[in-house]
Amino acid sequence: MVDADSTRTTGTQKTKIIHVGLGGWGGDWERNAIPPVTEVERVAVVDAHEPTLRKAQAALGLPDELCFTSLTEAAAAVPADGVVVTAPMDFHVPVALEALDAGLHVLVEKPFAGTVAEARTAVERAEELGLVLQVSQNYRFYPGAQKARQLIADGAVGDLSVVHVDFRRWDHDEPADGGYRHYQFPHPLIYDMAIHHFDLLRMTTGREAVSVYAKVTDPPWSRYTEEASAVLVIELEGGLVASYRGSWVSRAPQTHWDGEWTFEGADGYLTLTGRGNGGPADDEVRLGLGGAPAEPVELTTPDLWGRSAGLRQFARAIRGGPAPDVTGRSNLGSVALMEAAATSAASGRVEPVERIGGTTA
């Protein structure tokens, strides 16, 4: 456990983190997201499910004294600066609050929470204590999305008139009775996947959502308990409209994880795709002006991307550097759009999106 001010150090001192949640995605963090970030040191792991903890312990080769079933026990036993939370969504805010109350900074996986009200409890607690609370909206940390935001902000296509987004995947073909957890995930398209695209929509356009209409269009072969595909119409500030078609069960040609984006403006259009399995190399942005065919825009490959880039931001913010791109408060606008979309899918009506104010950064 550390005092909030004691982590504001300089130099090469590593930021010590406790990792909570070692299931499938948490294990991927351990293998792929944490190791590239030389500025952090994972000093303990926590999972309340003993079999999951022991499986991870064996895979990571960790001694017993670094493995815990309770964050409170870990924080008392191991000096740490922050906590990375990759537990299931329902545990995000409870674990974040536990960490904050222990004096630890928090990086939490998306979706931050199922409702704005729940997410706000952690945001307000972090602000009260003066601690960093960051959300891992990792799709922001890819060169294509960064370049699209820059070009739109610079007026490259003029005033935006409409945005189209298509996402198509067929990645989860496990038997319906095989225990695959995403089949039972609440609102699997909207909460687990579209939250990425909602966040990118806010980031690239610099606008907050005003309202959303969501129509579920699940095919008969879907094995998901709740909607795995939907068509949405999203109104943003200034009257900008975005159309979104997303599916976890599409038989059509597959998109990258970003999906396929078209931003139409007064002077031309911009296309974006990326976040492929090949990393930043799959990112592509094209710009077409004055009716001419769209041409590729040069992208710069960063040294870190995705979750690793976000984790580095977290470490630097803890040590007194700039605030992360996605603070808990700035992420409330994405949670609000996600919550309203799920409400619309259930109600069949256009639903207003809770106004958070000034949070697209």
GROMACS .gro file of C-alpha atoms in nm:
model
  361
    1MET     CA    1   0.000   0.000   0.000
    2VAL     CA    2   0.134   0.344  -0.088
    3ASP     CA    3   0.048   0.705  -0.024
    4ALA     CA    4  -0.085   0.884  -0.333
    5ASP     CA    5   0.207   1.130  -0.334
    6SER     CA    6   0.479   0.872  -0.272
    7THR     CA    7   0.462   0.743  -0.630
    8ARG     CA    8   0.542   1.079  -0.788
    9THR     CA    9   0.900   0.989  -0.859
   10THR     CA   10   1.137   1.058  -1.144
   11GLY     CA   11   1.407   0.866  -1.319
   12THR     CA   12   1.392   0.501  -1.409
   13GLN     CA   13   1.207   0.367  -1.106
   14LYS     CA   14   0.952   0.111  -1.217
   15THR     CA   15   0.584   0.139  -1.134
   16LYS     CA   16   0.481  -0.164  -0.929
   17ILE     CA   17   0.144  -0.312  -1.017
   18ILE     CA   18  -0.084  -0.581  -0.879
   19HIS     CA   19  -0.278  -0.766  -1.149
   20VAL     CA   20  -0.635  -0.867  -1.057
   21GLY     CA   21  -0.824  -1.114  -1.277
   22LEU     CA   22  -0.633  -1.400  -1.439
   23GLY     CA   23  -0.896  -1.563  -1.663
   24GLY     CA   24  -0.864  -1.587  -2.041
   25TRP     CA   25  -0.818  -1.215  -2.107
   26GLY     CA   26  -0.618  -1.159  -1.791
   27GLY     CA   27  -0.383  -1.433  -1.903
   28ASP     CA   28  -0.344  -1.257  -2.237
   29TRP     CA   29  -0.247  -0.939  -2.051
   30GLU     CA   30   0.024  -1.138  -1.874
   31ARG     CA   31   0.157  -1.286  -2.198
   32ASN     CA   32   0.126  -0.994  -2.438
   33ALA     CA   33   0.029  -0.660  -2.283
   34ILE     CA   34   0.239  -0.626  -1.968
   35PRO     CA   35   0.583  -0.764  -2.074
   36PRO     CA   36   0.660  -0.498  -2.342
   37VAL     CA   37   0.618  -0.214  -2.089
   38THR     CA   38   0.961  -0.187  -1.929
   39GLU     CA   39   0.843   0.092  -1.698
   40VAL     CA   40   0.623  -0.142  -1.493
   41GLU     CA   41   0.686  -0.439  -1.270
   42ARG     CA   42   0.403  -0.678  -1.190
   43VAL     CA   43   0.465  -0.762  -0.824
   44ALA     CA   44   0.162  -0.981  -0.743
   45VAL     CA   45  -0.141  -1.147  -0.898
   46VAL     CA   46  -0.491  -1.186  -0.757
   47ASP     CA   47  -0.788  -1.401  -0.852
   48ALA     CA   48  -1.072  -1.487  -0.615
   49HIS     CA   49  -1.122  -1.819  -0.798
   50GLU     CA   50  -0.856  -2.049  -0.653
   51PRO     CA   51  -0.830  -2.289  -0.953
   52THR     CA   52  -0.783  -1.995  -1.191
   53LEU     CA   53  -0.521  -1.845  -0.961
   54ARG     CA   54  -0.324  -2.172  -0.936
   55LYS     CA   55  -0.339  -2.231  -1.310
   56ALA     CA   56  -0.200  -1.883  -1.372
   57GLN     CA   57   0.061  -1.930  -1.100
   58ALA     CA   58   0.189  -2.244  -1.271
   59ALA     CA   59   0.192  -2.081  -1.614
   60LEU     CA   60   0.379  -1.775  -1.485
   61GLY     CA   61   0.609  -1.964  -1.254
   62LEU     CA   62   0.525  -1.748  -0.952
   63PRO     CA   63   0.602  -1.828  -0.588
   64ASP     CA   64   0.317  -1.859  -0.338
   65GLU     CA   65   0.404  -1.528  -0.171
   66LEU     CA   66   0.310  -1.335  -0.486
   67CYS     CA   67  -0.027  -1.505  -0.540
   68PHE     CA   68  -0.345  -1.401  -0.358
   69THR     CA   69  -0.720  -1.459  -0.364
   70SER     CA   70  -0.784  -1.114  -0.215
   71LEU     CA   71  -0.666  -0.772  -0.331
   72THR     CA   72  -0.675  -0.648   0.029
   73GLU     CA   73  -0.431  -0.924   0.129
   74ALA     CA   74  -0.205  -0.851  -0.167
   75ALA     CA   75  -0.198  -0.476  -0.098
   76ALA     CA   76  -0.104  -0.541   0.264
   77ALA     CA   77   0.170  -0.788   0.175
   78VAL     CA   78   0.337  -0.641  -0.133
   79PRO     CA   79   0.452  -0.278  -0.188
   80ALA     CA   80   0.269  -0.151  -0.496
   81ASP     CA   81   0.173   0.167  -0.676
   82GLY     CA   82  -0.130   0.058  -0.878
   83VAL     CA   83  -0.369  -0.215  -0.978
   84VAL     CA   84  -0.457  -0.348  -1.324
   85VAL     CA   85  -0.812  -0.489  -1.320
   86THR     CA   86  -0.896  -0.749  -1.586
   87ALA     CA   87  -1.168  -0.929  -1.390
   88PRO     CA   88  -1.518  -0.968  -1.545
   89MET     CA   89  -1.715  -0.645  -1.593
   90ASP     CA   90  -1.937  -0.687  -1.287
   91PHE     CA   91  -1.626  -0.675  -1.068
   92HIS     CA   92  -1.461  -0.371  -1.230
   93VAL     CA   93  -1.603  -0.103  -1.004
   94PRO     CA   94  -1.600  -0.306  -0.678
   95VAL     CA   95  -1.233  -0.399  -0.731
   96ALA     CA   96  -1.147  -0.043  -0.836
   97LEU     CA   97  -1.305   0.095  -0.518
   98GLU     CA   98  -1.118  -0.160  -0.307
   99ALA     CA   99  -0.791  -0.058  -0.473
  100LEU     CA  100  -0.857   0.315  -0.441
  101ASP     CA  101  -0.942   0.279  -0.074
  102ALA     CA  102  -0.608   0.100  -0.030
  103GLY     CA  103  -0.433   0.405  -0.177
  104LEU     CA  104  -0.362   0.241  -0.513
  105HIS     CA  105  -0.404   0.388  -0.859
  106VAL     CA  106  -0.627   0.190  -1.097
  107LEU     CA  107  -0.621   0.084  -1.463
  108VAL     CA  108  -0.944  -0.102  -1.541
  109GLU     CA  109  -1.042  -0.297  -1.850
  110LYS     CA  110  -1.333  -0.192  -2.068
  111PRO     CA  111  -1.626  -0.180  -2.037
  112PHE     CA  112  -1.567   0.033  -1.728
  113ALA     CA  113  -1.914  -0.057  -1.594
  114GLY     CA  114  -2.263  -0.144  -1.712
  115THR     CA  115  -2.407   0.196  -1.615
  116VAL     CA  116  -2.286   0.552  -1.583
  117ALA     CA  117  -2.412   0.565  -1.225
  118GLU     CA  118  -2.193   0.272  -1.122
  119ALA     CA  119  -1.887   0.402  -1.306
  120ARG     CA  120  -1.930   0.746  -1.151
  121THR     CA  121  -1.890   0.604  -0.799
  122ALA     CA  122  -1.533   0.501  -0.881
  123VAL     CA  123  -1.461   0.825  -1.071
  124GLU     CA  124  -1.568   1.042  -0.779
  125ARG     CA  125  -1.377   0.828  -0.528
  126ALA     CA  126  -1.056   0.852  -0.734
  127GLU     CA  127  -1.092   1.228  -0.768
  128GLU     CA  128  -1.161   1.263  -0.396
  129LEU     CA  129  -0.843   1.069  -0.314
  130GLY     CA  130  -0.630   1.227  -0.588
  131LEU     CA  131  -0.554   0.893  -0.751
  132VAL     CA  132  -0.528   0.796  -1.119
  133LEU     CA  133  -0.826   0.603  -1.256
  134GLN     CA  134  -0.777   0.498  -1.619
  135VAL     CA  135  -0.988   0.283  -1.852
  136SER     CA  136  -0.817   0.055  -2.104
  137GLN     CA  137  -0.985   0.172  -2.425
  138ASN     CA  138  -0.695   0.023  -2.615
  139TYR     CA  139  -0.826   0.080  -2.970
  140ARG     CA  140  -0.735   0.448  -2.931
  141PHE     CA  141  -0.369   0.352  -2.923
  142TYR     CA  142  -0.329   0.252  -3.286
  143PRO     CA  143  -0.190   0.475  -3.564
  144GLY     CA  144  -0.498   0.460  -3.788
  145ALA     CA  145  -0.739   0.591  -3.524
  146GLN     CA  146  -0.487   0.855  -3.415
  147LYS     CA  147  -0.439   0.977  -3.772
  148ALA     CA  148  -0.814   0.983  -3.843
  149ARG     CA  149  -0.872   1.200  -3.535
  150GLN     CA  150  -0.595   1.437  -3.642
  151LEU     CA  151  -0.718   1.471  -4.001
  152ILE     CA  152  -1.077   1.535  -3.895
  153ALA     CA  153  -0.972   1.789  -3.633
  154ASP     CA  154  -0.757   1.964  -3.895
  155GLY     CA  155  -1.058   1.990  -4.129
  156ALA     CA  156  -0.913   1.763  -4.397
  157VAL     CA  157  -1.261   1.663  -4.525
  158GLY     CA  158  -1.442   1.979  -4.416
  159ASP     CA  159  -1.750   1.971  -4.197
  160LEU     CA  160  -1.859   1.613  -4.130
  161SER     CA  161  -2.200   1.512  -4.263
  162VAL     CA  162  -2.224   1.141  -4.178
  163VAL     CA  163  -2.018   0.851  -4.039
  164HIS     CA  164  -2.065   0.486  -4.136
  165VAL     CA  165  -1.919   0.195  -3.937
  166ASP     CA  166  -1.935  -0.176  -4.019
  167PHE     CA  167  -1.803  -0.453  -3.793
  168ARG     CA  168  -1.828  -0.820  -3.895
  169ARG     CA  169  -1.673  -1.117  -3.714
  170TRP     CA  170  -1.734  -1.489  -3.679
  171ASP     CA  171  -1.472  -1.578  -3.421
  172HIS     CA  172  -1.663  -1.773  -3.159
  173ASP     CA  173  -1.778  -2.105  -3.300
  174GLU     CA  174  -1.763  -2.310  -2.981
  175PRO     CA  175  -2.055  -2.546  -2.904
  176ALA     CA  176  -2.345  -2.372  -2.732
  177ASP     CA  177  -2.306  -2.603  -2.431
  178GLY     CA  178  -1.929  -2.581  -2.425
  179GLY     CA  179  -1.907  -2.322  -2.150
  180TYR     CA  180  -1.778  -2.038  -2.370
  181ARG     CA  181  -1.833  -1.739  -2.141
  182HIS     CA  182  -1.905  -1.483  -2.412
  183TYR     CA  183  -2.224  -1.663  -2.507
  184GLN     CA  184  -2.368  -1.553  -2.172
  185PHE     CA  185  -2.203  -1.211  -2.166
  186PRO     CA  186  -2.462  -0.933  -2.110
  187HIS     CA  187  -2.526  -0.748  -2.438
  188PRO     CA  188  -2.224  -0.919  -2.602
  189LEU     CA  189  -2.214  -0.697  -2.908
  190ILE     CA  190  -2.287  -0.364  -2.740
  191TYR     CA  191  -2.098  -0.413  -2.413
  192ASP     CA  192  -1.808  -0.632  -2.520
  193MET     CA  193  -1.736  -0.503  -2.872
  194ALA     CA  194  -1.928  -0.192  -2.975
  195ILE     CA  195  -1.797  -0.010  -2.666
  196HIS     CA  196  -1.466   0.007  -2.857
  197HIS     CA  197  -1.636   0.161  -3.159
  198PHE     CA  198  -1.846   0.399  -2.949
  199ASP     CA  199  -1.525   0.523  -2.787
  200LEU     CA  200  -1.353   0.561  -3.125
  201LEU     CA  201  -1.655   0.751  -3.260
  202ARG     CA  202  -1.627   1.003  -2.979
  203MET     CA  203  -1.250   1.022  -3.016
  204THR     CA  204  -1.233   1.067  -3.395
  205THR     CA  205  -1.520   1.314  -3.430
  206GLY     CA  206  -1.459   1.504  -3.107
  207ARG     CA  207  -1.834   1.497  -3.041
  208GLU     CA  208  -2.056   1.346  -2.775
  209ALA     CA  209  -2.358   1.129  -2.854
  210VAL     CA  210  -2.706   1.279  -2.807
  211SER     CA  211  -2.936   0.985  -2.883
  212VAL     CA  212  -2.928   0.630  -3.016
  213TYR     CA  213  -3.168   0.383  -3.176
  214ALA     CA  214  -3.064   0.016  -3.172
  215LYS     CA  215  -3.241  -0.266  -3.354
  216VAL     CA  216  -3.130  -0.620  -3.275
  217THR     CA  217  -3.099  -0.837  -3.586
  218ASP     CA  218  -2.973  -1.171  -3.453
  219PRO     CA  219  -2.977  -1.456  -3.706
  220PRO     CA  220  -3.119  -1.795  -3.606
  221TRP     CA  221  -2.771  -1.953  -3.586
  222SER     CA  222  -2.653  -1.718  -3.310
  223ARG     CA  223  -2.550  -1.904  -2.994
  224TYR     CA  224  -2.550  -1.595  -2.777
  225THR     CA  225  -2.804  -1.552  -2.498
  226GLU     CA  226  -2.844  -1.181  -2.576
  227GLU     CA  227  -2.798  -0.976  -2.890
  228ALA     CA  228  -2.485  -1.054  -3.089
  229SER     CA  229  -2.570  -0.830  -3.386
  230ALA     CA  230  -2.750  -0.501  -3.425
  231VAL     CA  231  -2.800  -0.194  -3.641
  232LEU     CA  232  -2.774   0.145  -3.469
  233VAL     CA  233  -2.838   0.505  -3.561
  234ILE     CA  234  -2.645   0.745  -3.338
  235GLU     CA  235  -2.697   1.121  -3.332
  236LEU     CA  236  -2.403   1.327  -3.213
  237GLU     CA  237  -2.368   1.692  -3.123
  238GLY     CA  238  -2.424   1.934  -3.408
  239GLY     CA  239  -2.666   1.699  -3.585
  240LEU     CA  240  -2.396   1.460  -3.707
  241VAL     CA  241  -2.541   1.111  -3.763
  242ALA     CA  242  -2.351   0.783  -3.748
  243SER     CA  243  -2.479   0.450  -3.877
  244TYR     CA  244  -2.339   0.139  -3.712
  245ARG     CA  245  -2.380  -0.222  -3.821
  246GLY     CA  246  -2.213  -0.477  -3.600
  247SER     CA  247  -2.218  -0.854  -3.570
  248TRP     CA  248  -2.036  -1.130  -3.383
  249VAL     CA  249  -2.208  -1.387  -3.608
  250SER     CA  250  -2.154  -1.254  -3.959
  251ARG     CA  251  -2.091  -1.493  -4.248
  252ALA     CA  252  -1.983  -1.201  -4.469
  253PRO     CA  253  -1.618  -1.105  -4.529
  254GLN     CA  254  -1.456  -1.035  -4.195
  255THR     CA  255  -1.338  -0.691  -4.087
  256HIS     CA  256  -1.046  -0.603  -3.867
  257TRP     CA  257  -1.135  -0.532  -3.504
  258ASP     CA  258  -1.171  -0.159  -3.569
  259GLY     CA  259  -1.429  -0.235  -3.834
  260GLU     CA  260  -1.460  -0.036  -4.157
  261TRP     CA  261  -1.522   0.338  -4.122
  262THR     CA  262  -1.619   0.609  -4.369
  263PHE     CA  263  -1.627   0.975  -4.262
  264GLU     CA  264  -1.802   1.191  -4.520
  265GLY     CA  265  -1.749   1.567  -4.521
  266ALA     CA  266  -1.810   1.877  -4.727
  267ASP     CA  267  -1.476   1.846  -4.907
  268GLY     CA  268  -1.429   1.472  -4.935
  269TYR     CA  269  -1.418   1.153  -4.735
  270LEU     CA  270  -1.190   0.953  -4.511
  271THR     CA  271  -1.178   0.577  -4.459
  272LEU     CA  272  -1.030   0.389  -4.164
  273THR     CA  273  -0.969   0.028  -4.080
  274GLY     CA  274  -0.723  -0.135  -3.845
  275ARG     CA  275  -0.652  -0.309  -3.516
  276GLY     CA  276  -0.591  -0.633  -3.702
  277ASN     CA  277  -0.425  -0.944  -3.565
  278GLY     CA  278  -0.103  -0.818  -3.720
  279GLY     CA  279  -0.096  -0.512  -3.497
  280PRO     CA  280  -0.041  -0.159  -3.635
  281ALA     CA  281   0.073  -0.300  -3.971
  282ASP     CA  282  -0.293  -0.368  -4.052
  283ASP     CA  283  -0.401  -0.007  -3.999
  284GLU     CA  284  -0.502   0.189  -4.308
  285VAL     CA  285  -0.636   0.540  -4.357
  286ARG     CA  286  -0.735   0.674  -4.700
  287LEU     CA  287  -0.828   1.031  -4.793
  288GLY     CA  288  -1.033   1.130  -5.099
  289LEU     CA  289  -1.088   1.496  -5.187
  290GLY     CA  290  -1.289   1.672  -5.456
  291GLY     CA  291  -1.431   1.353  -5.603
  292ALA     CA  292  -1.090   1.195  -5.657
  293PRO     CA  293  -1.022   0.835  -5.550
  294ALA     CA  294  -0.904   0.798  -5.194
  295GLU     CA  295  -0.528   0.765  -5.151
  296PRO     CA  296  -0.344   0.604  -4.858
  297VAL     CA  297  -0.225   0.837  -4.583
  298GLU     CA  298   0.116   0.770  -4.434
  299LEU     CA  299   0.102   0.627  -4.081
  300THR     CA  300   0.375   0.615  -3.820
  301THR     CA  301   0.418   0.288  -3.631
  302PRO     CA  302   0.454   0.355  -3.257
  303ASP     CA  303   0.698   0.170  -3.035
  304LEU     CA  304   0.406   0.053  -2.816
  305TRP     CA  305   0.042   0.021  -2.909
  306GLY     CA  306  -0.291  -0.101  -2.776
  307ARG     CA  307  -0.301  -0.212  -2.414
  308SER     CA  308   0.075  -0.176  -2.372
  309ALA     CA  309   0.066   0.190  -2.476
  310GLY     CA  310  -0.218   0.254  -2.233
  311LEU     CA  311  -0.032   0.076  -1.954
  312ARG     CA  312   0.273   0.295  -2.015
  313GLN     CA  313   0.053   0.605  -1.991
  314PHE     CA  314  -0.082   0.471  -1.663
  315ALA     CA  315   0.268   0.418  -1.524
  316ARG     CA  316   0.379   0.765  -1.626
  317ALA     CA  317   0.068   0.931  -1.485
  318ILE     CA  318   0.131   0.760  -1.151
  319ARG     CA  319   0.484   0.904  -1.150
  320GLY     CA  320   0.350   1.256  -1.198
  321GLY     CA  321   0.334   1.268  -1.578
  322PRO     CA  322   0.040   1.383  -1.793
  323ALA     CA  323  -0.306   1.245  -1.726
  324PRO     CA  324  -0.395   0.940  -1.938
  325ASP     CA  325  -0.590   0.981  -2.263
  326VAL     CA  326  -0.879   0.783  -2.112
  327THR     CA  327  -0.945   0.877  -1.752
  328GLY     CA  328  -1.241   0.729  -1.572
  329ARG     CA  329  -1.425   1.059  -1.608
  330SER     CA  330  -1.350   1.102  -1.979
  331ASN     CA  331  -1.473   0.746  -2.042
  332LEU     CA  332  -1.818   0.818  -1.895
  333GLY     CA  333  -1.937   0.942  -2.235
  334SER     CA  334  -1.861   0.603  -2.392
  335VAL     CA  335  -2.034   0.420  -2.106
  336ALA     CA  336  -2.335   0.650  -2.147
  337LEU     CA  337  -2.366   0.566  -2.518
  338MET     CA  338  -2.324   0.196  -2.445
  339GLU     CA  339  -2.590   0.203  -2.173
  340ALA     CA  340  -2.836   0.396  -2.392
  341ALA     CA  341  -2.780   0.157  -2.685
  342ALA     CA  342  -2.860  -0.144  -2.465
  343THR     CA  343  -3.170   0.031  -2.334
  344SER     CA  344  -3.283   0.108  -2.688
  345ALA     CA  345  -3.227  -0.253  -2.797
  346ALA     CA  346  -3.466  -0.360  -2.520
  347SER     CA  347  -3.723  -0.081  -2.554
  348GLY     CA  348  -3.738  -0.050  -2.934
  349ARG     CA  349  -3.728   0.328  -2.898
  350VAL     CA  350  -3.483   0.609  -2.960
  351GLU     CA  351  -3.311   0.664  -2.626
  352PRO     CA  352  -3.133   0.979  -2.507
  353VAL     CA  353  -2.769   0.949  -2.412
  354GLU     CA  354  -2.685   1.091  -2.071
  355ARG     CA  355  -2.490   1.413  -2.116
  356ILE     CA  356  -2.159   1.404  -1.932
  357GLY     CA  357  -1.998   1.717  -2.075
  358GLY     CA  358  -1.658   1.780  -2.228
  359THR     CA  359  -1.524   1.425  -2.213
  360THR     CA  360  -1.432   1.313  -2.567
  361ALA     CA  361  -1.057   1.333  -2.504
   0.00000   0.00000   0.00000
